[in-house]
Coordinates of N, CA and C and ligand atoms in Angstrom, one line a residue:
X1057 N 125.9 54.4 88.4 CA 126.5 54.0 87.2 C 125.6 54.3 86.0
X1058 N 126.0 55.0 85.4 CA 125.4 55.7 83.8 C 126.0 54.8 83.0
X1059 N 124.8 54.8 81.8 CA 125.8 53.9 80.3 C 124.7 54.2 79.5
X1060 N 125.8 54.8 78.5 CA 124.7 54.8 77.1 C 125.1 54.2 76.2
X1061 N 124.1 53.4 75.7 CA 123.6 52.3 74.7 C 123.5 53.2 73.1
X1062 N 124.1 53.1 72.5 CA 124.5 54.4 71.4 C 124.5 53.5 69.6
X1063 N 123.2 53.7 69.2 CA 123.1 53.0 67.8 C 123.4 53.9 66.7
X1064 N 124.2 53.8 65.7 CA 124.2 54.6 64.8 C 123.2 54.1 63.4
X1065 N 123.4 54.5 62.4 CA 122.5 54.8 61.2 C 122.0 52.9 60.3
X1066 N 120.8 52.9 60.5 CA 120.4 51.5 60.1 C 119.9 50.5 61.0
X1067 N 120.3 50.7 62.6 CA 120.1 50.1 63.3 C 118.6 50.5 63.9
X1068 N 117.9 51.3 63.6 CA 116.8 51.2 63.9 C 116.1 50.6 63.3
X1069 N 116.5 49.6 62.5 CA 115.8 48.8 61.5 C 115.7 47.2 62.5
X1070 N 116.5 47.2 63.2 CA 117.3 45.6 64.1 C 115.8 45.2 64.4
X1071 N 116.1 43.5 63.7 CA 114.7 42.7 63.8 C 113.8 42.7 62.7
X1072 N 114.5 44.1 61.5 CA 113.9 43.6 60.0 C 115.0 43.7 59.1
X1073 N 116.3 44.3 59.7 CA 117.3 44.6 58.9 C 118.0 43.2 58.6
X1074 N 118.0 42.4 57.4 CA 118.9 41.3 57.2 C 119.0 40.5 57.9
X1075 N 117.8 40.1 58.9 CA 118.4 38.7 59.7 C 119.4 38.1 59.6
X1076 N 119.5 37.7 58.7 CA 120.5 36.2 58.5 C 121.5 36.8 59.3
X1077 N 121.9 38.2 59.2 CA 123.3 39.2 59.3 C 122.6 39.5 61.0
X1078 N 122.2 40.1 61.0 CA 121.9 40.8 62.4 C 120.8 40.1 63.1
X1079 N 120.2 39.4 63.5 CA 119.1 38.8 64.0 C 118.0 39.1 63.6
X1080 N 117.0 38.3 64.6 CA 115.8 38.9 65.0 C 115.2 40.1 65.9
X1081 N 115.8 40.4 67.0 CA 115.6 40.8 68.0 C 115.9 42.5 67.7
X1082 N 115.0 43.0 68.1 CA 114.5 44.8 67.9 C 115.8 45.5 69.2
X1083 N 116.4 46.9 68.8 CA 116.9 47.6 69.2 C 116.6 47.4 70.9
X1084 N 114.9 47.3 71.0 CA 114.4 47.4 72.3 C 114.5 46.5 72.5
X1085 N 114.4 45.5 72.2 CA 114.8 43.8 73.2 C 115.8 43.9 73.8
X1086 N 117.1 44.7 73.6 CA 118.0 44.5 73.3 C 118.5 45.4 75.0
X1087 N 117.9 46.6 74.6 CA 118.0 47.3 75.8 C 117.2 46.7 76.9
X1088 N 116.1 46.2 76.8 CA 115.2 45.8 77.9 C 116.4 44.3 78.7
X1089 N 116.8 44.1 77.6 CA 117.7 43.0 78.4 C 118.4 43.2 79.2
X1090 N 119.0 44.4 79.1 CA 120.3 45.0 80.1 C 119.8 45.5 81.1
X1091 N 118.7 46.4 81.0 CA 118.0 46.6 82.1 C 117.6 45.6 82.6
X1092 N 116.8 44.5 82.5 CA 116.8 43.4 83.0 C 117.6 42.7 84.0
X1093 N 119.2 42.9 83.2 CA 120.3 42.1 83.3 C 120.8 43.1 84.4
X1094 N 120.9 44.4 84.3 CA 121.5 45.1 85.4 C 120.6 46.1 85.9
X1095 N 119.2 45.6 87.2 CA 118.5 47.1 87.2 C 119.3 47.9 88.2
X1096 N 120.8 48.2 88.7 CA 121.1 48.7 89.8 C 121.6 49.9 88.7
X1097 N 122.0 49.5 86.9 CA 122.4 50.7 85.9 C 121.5 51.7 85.5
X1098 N 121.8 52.6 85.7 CA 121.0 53.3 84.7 C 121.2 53.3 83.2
X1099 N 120.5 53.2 82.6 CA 121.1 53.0 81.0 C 120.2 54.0 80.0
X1100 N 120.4 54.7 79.1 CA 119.9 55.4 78.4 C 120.1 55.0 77.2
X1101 N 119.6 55.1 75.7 CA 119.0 54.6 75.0 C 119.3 55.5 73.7
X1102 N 120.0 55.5 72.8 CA 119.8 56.8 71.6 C 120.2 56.0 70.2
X1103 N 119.7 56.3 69.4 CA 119.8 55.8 67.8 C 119.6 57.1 66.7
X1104 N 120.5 57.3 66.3 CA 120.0 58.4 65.1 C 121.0 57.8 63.6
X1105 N 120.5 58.2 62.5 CA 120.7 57.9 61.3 C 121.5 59.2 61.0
X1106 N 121.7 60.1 61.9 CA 122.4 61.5 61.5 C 123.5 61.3 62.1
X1107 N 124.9 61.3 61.1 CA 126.0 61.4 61.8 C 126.6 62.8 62.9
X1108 N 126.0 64.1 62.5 CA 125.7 65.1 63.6 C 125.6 65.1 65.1
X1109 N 124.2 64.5 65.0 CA 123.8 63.8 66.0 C 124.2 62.9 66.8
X1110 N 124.7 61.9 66.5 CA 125.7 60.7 67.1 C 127.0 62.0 67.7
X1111 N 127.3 62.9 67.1 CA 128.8 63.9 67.6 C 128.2 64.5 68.4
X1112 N 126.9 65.1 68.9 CA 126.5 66.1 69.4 C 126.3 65.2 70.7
X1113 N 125.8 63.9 70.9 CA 125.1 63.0 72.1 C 126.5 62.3 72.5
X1114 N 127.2 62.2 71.5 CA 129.1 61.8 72.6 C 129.5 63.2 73.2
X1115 N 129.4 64.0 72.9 CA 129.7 65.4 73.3 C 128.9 65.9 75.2
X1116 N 127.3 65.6 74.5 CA 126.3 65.6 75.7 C 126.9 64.4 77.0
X1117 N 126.8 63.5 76.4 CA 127.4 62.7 77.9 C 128.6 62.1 78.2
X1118 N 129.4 62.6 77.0 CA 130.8 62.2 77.1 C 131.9 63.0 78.1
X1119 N 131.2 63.3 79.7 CA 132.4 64.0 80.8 C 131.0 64.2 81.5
X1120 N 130.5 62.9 81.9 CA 129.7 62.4 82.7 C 129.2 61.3 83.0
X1121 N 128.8 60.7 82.2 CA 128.6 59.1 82.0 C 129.7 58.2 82.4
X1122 N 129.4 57.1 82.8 CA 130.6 56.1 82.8 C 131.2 54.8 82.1
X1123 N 130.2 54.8 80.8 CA 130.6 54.7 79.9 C 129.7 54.7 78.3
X1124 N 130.4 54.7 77.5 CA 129.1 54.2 76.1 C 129.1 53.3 75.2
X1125 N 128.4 52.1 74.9 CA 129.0 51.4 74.0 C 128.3 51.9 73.0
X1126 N 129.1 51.8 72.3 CA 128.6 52.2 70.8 C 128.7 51.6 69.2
X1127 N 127.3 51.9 68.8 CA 127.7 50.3 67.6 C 127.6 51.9 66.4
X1128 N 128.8 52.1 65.9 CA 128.6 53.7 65.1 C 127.9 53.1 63.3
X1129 N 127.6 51.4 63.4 CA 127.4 51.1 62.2 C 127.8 51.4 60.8
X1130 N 127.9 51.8 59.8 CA 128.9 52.2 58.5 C 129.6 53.1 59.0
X1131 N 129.1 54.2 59.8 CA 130.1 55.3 60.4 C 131.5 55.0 60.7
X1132 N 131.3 53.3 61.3 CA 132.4 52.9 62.3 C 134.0 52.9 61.3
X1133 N 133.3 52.7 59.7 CA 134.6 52.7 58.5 C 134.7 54.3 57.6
X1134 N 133.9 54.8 57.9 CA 134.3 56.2 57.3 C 134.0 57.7 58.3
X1135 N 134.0 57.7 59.5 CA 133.6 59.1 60.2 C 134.7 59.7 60.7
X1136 N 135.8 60.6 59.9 CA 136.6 61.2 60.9 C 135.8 61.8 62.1
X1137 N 134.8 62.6 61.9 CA 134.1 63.4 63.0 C 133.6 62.4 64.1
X1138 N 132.9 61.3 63.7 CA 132.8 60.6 65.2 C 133.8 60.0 66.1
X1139 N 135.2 59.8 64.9 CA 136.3 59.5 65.5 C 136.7 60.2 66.7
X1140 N 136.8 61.8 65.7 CA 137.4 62.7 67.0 C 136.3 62.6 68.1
X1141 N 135.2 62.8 68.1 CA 134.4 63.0 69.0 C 134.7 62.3 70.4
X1142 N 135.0 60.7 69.9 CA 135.4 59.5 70.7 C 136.6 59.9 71.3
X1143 N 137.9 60.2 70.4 CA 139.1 61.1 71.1 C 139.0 62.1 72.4
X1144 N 137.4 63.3 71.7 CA 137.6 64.2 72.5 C 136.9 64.4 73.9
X1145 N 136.6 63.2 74.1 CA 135.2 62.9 75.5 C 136.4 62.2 76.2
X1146 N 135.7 62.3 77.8 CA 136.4 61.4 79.0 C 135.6 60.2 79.4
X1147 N 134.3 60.1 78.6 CA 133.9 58.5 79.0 C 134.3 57.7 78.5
X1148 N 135.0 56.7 78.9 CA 135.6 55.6 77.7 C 134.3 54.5 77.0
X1149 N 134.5 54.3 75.6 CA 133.5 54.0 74.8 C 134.4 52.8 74.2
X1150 N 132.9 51.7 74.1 CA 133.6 50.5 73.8 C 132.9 50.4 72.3
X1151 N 133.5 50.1 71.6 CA 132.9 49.8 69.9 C 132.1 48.6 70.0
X1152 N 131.3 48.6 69.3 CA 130.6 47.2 69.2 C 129.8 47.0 67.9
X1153 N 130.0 45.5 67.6 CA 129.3 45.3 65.9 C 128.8 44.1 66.6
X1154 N 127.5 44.0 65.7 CA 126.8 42.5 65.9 C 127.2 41.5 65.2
X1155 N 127.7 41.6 63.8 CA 128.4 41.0 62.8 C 129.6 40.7 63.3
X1156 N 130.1 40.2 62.6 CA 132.1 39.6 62.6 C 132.5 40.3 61.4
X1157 N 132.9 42.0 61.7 CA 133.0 42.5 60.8 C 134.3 42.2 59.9
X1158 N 135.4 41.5 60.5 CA 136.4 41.0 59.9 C 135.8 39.7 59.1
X1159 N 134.4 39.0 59.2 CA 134.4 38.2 57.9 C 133.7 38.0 56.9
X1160 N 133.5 39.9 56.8 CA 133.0 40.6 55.9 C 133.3 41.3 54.8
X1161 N 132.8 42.0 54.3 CA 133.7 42.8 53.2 C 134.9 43.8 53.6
X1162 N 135.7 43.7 52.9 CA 137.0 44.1 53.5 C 137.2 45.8 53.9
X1163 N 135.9 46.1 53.2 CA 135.4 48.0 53.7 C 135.0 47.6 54.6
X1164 N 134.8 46.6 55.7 CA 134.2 46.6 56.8 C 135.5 46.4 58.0
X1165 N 136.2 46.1 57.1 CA 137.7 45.9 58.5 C 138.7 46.8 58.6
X1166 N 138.1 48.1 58.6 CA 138.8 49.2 58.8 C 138.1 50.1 60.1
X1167 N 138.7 50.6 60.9 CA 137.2 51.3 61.8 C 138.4 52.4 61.9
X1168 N 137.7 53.5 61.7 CA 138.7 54.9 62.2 C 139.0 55.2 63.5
X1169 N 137.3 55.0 64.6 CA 137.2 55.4 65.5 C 138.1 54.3 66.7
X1170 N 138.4 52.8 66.4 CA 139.1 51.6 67.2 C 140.0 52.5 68.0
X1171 N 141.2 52.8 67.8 CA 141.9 53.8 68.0 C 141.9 54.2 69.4
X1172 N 140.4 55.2 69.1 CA 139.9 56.0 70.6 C 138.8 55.4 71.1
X1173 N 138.9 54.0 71.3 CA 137.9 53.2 72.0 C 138.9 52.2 73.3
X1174 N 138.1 52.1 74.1 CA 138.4 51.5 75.1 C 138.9 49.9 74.6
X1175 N 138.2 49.2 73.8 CA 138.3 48.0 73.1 C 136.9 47.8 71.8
X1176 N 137.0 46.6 71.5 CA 136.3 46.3 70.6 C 135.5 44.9 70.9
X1177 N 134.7 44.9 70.8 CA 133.6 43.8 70.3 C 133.1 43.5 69.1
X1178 N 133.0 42.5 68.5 CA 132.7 42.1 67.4 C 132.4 40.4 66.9
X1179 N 131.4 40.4 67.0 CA 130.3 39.3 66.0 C 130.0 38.1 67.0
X1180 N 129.6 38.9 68.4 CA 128.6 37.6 68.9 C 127.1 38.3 69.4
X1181 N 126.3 38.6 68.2 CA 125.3 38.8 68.2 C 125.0 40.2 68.6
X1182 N 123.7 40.2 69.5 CA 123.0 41.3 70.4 C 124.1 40.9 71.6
X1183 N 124.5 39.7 71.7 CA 125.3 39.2 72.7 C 126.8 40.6 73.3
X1184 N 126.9 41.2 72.0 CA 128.2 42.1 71.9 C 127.7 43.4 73.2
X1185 N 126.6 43.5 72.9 CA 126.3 44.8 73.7 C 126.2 44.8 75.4
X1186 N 126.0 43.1 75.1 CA 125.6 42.6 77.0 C 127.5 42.6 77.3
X1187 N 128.1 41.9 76.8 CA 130.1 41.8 76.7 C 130.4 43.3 77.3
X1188 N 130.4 44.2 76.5 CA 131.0 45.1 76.4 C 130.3 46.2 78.1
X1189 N 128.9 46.1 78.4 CA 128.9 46.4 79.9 C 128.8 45.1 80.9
X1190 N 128.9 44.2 80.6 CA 130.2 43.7 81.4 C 131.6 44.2 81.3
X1191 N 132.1 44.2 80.3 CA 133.3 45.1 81.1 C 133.5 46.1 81.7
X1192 N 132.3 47.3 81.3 CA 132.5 48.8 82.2 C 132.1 48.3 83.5
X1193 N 131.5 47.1 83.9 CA 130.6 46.6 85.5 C 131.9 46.0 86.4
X1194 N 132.7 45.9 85.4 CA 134.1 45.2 86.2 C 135.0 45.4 85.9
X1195 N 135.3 47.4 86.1 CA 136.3 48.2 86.2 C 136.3 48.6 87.5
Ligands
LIG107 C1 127.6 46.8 62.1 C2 128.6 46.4 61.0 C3 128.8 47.6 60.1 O1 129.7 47.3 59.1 C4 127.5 47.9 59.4 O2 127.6 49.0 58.5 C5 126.3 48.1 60.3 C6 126.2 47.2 61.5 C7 127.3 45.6 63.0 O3 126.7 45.8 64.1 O4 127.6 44.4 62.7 O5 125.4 48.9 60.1 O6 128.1 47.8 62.9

């Protein structure tokens, strides 16, 4: 079982970025926990601040992997291109926000990509990313 763990732009900041809003806890805690939580997955690891890049790494493991969650961060309200990306792959990819992005600003309750996602997660923590492979573990 493959899964990539897929941060988009800002999240490499997680653990200095806004606490109050996103925690304490670093991108890598975050992974180390799943690993932890599941050593029989393999899980792989990517963050980039370049929306390109986020289309090029759904592309790379998207008709191989078994699944990706992905937090596409501001992307998640304005990227046609990541959108399609998600459309155009065979791994099913689950959206995920650490926030409750519905009790946020109302630019935040729009996601282009929802659509072409398997489901959504949204606003229980780091907690969202452990949710969401549980569900690819119990397909
Ligand atoms: C976020 C919510 C987005 O609106 C925001 O732009 C982020 C993080 C979240 O995880 O809560 O960067 O995706």
């Amino acid at each position: 079982m493959k899964i990539l763990i897929l941060n988009g732009p800002n999240l490499n900041l997680l653990g200095k970025r806004e606490p109050g809003i996103y925690g304490s806890a670093s991108a890598e805690d975050i992974f180390n926990e799943l690993k932890q939580l599941h050593p029989s997955v393999t899980f792989t690891y990517f963050q980039s601040n370049v929306e390109g890049e986020l289309v090029n790494k759904l592309h790379e493991v998207g008709f191989d992997y078994d699944g990706i969650v992905f937090n596409a961060g501001a992307y998640t309200h304005t990227s046609i291109a990541i959108a399609d990306a998600v459309a155009g792959i065979k791994t099913p990819v689950i959206e995920v926000h650490i926030s409750n992005v519905y009790a946020r600003e109302e630019y935040r309750h729009k996601s282009l990509m929802a659509k072409n996602c398997a489901g959504i997660i949204t606003g229980f923590g780091m907690k969202s990313y452990a949710l969401a492979v549980h569900h690819l573990l119990s397909k």
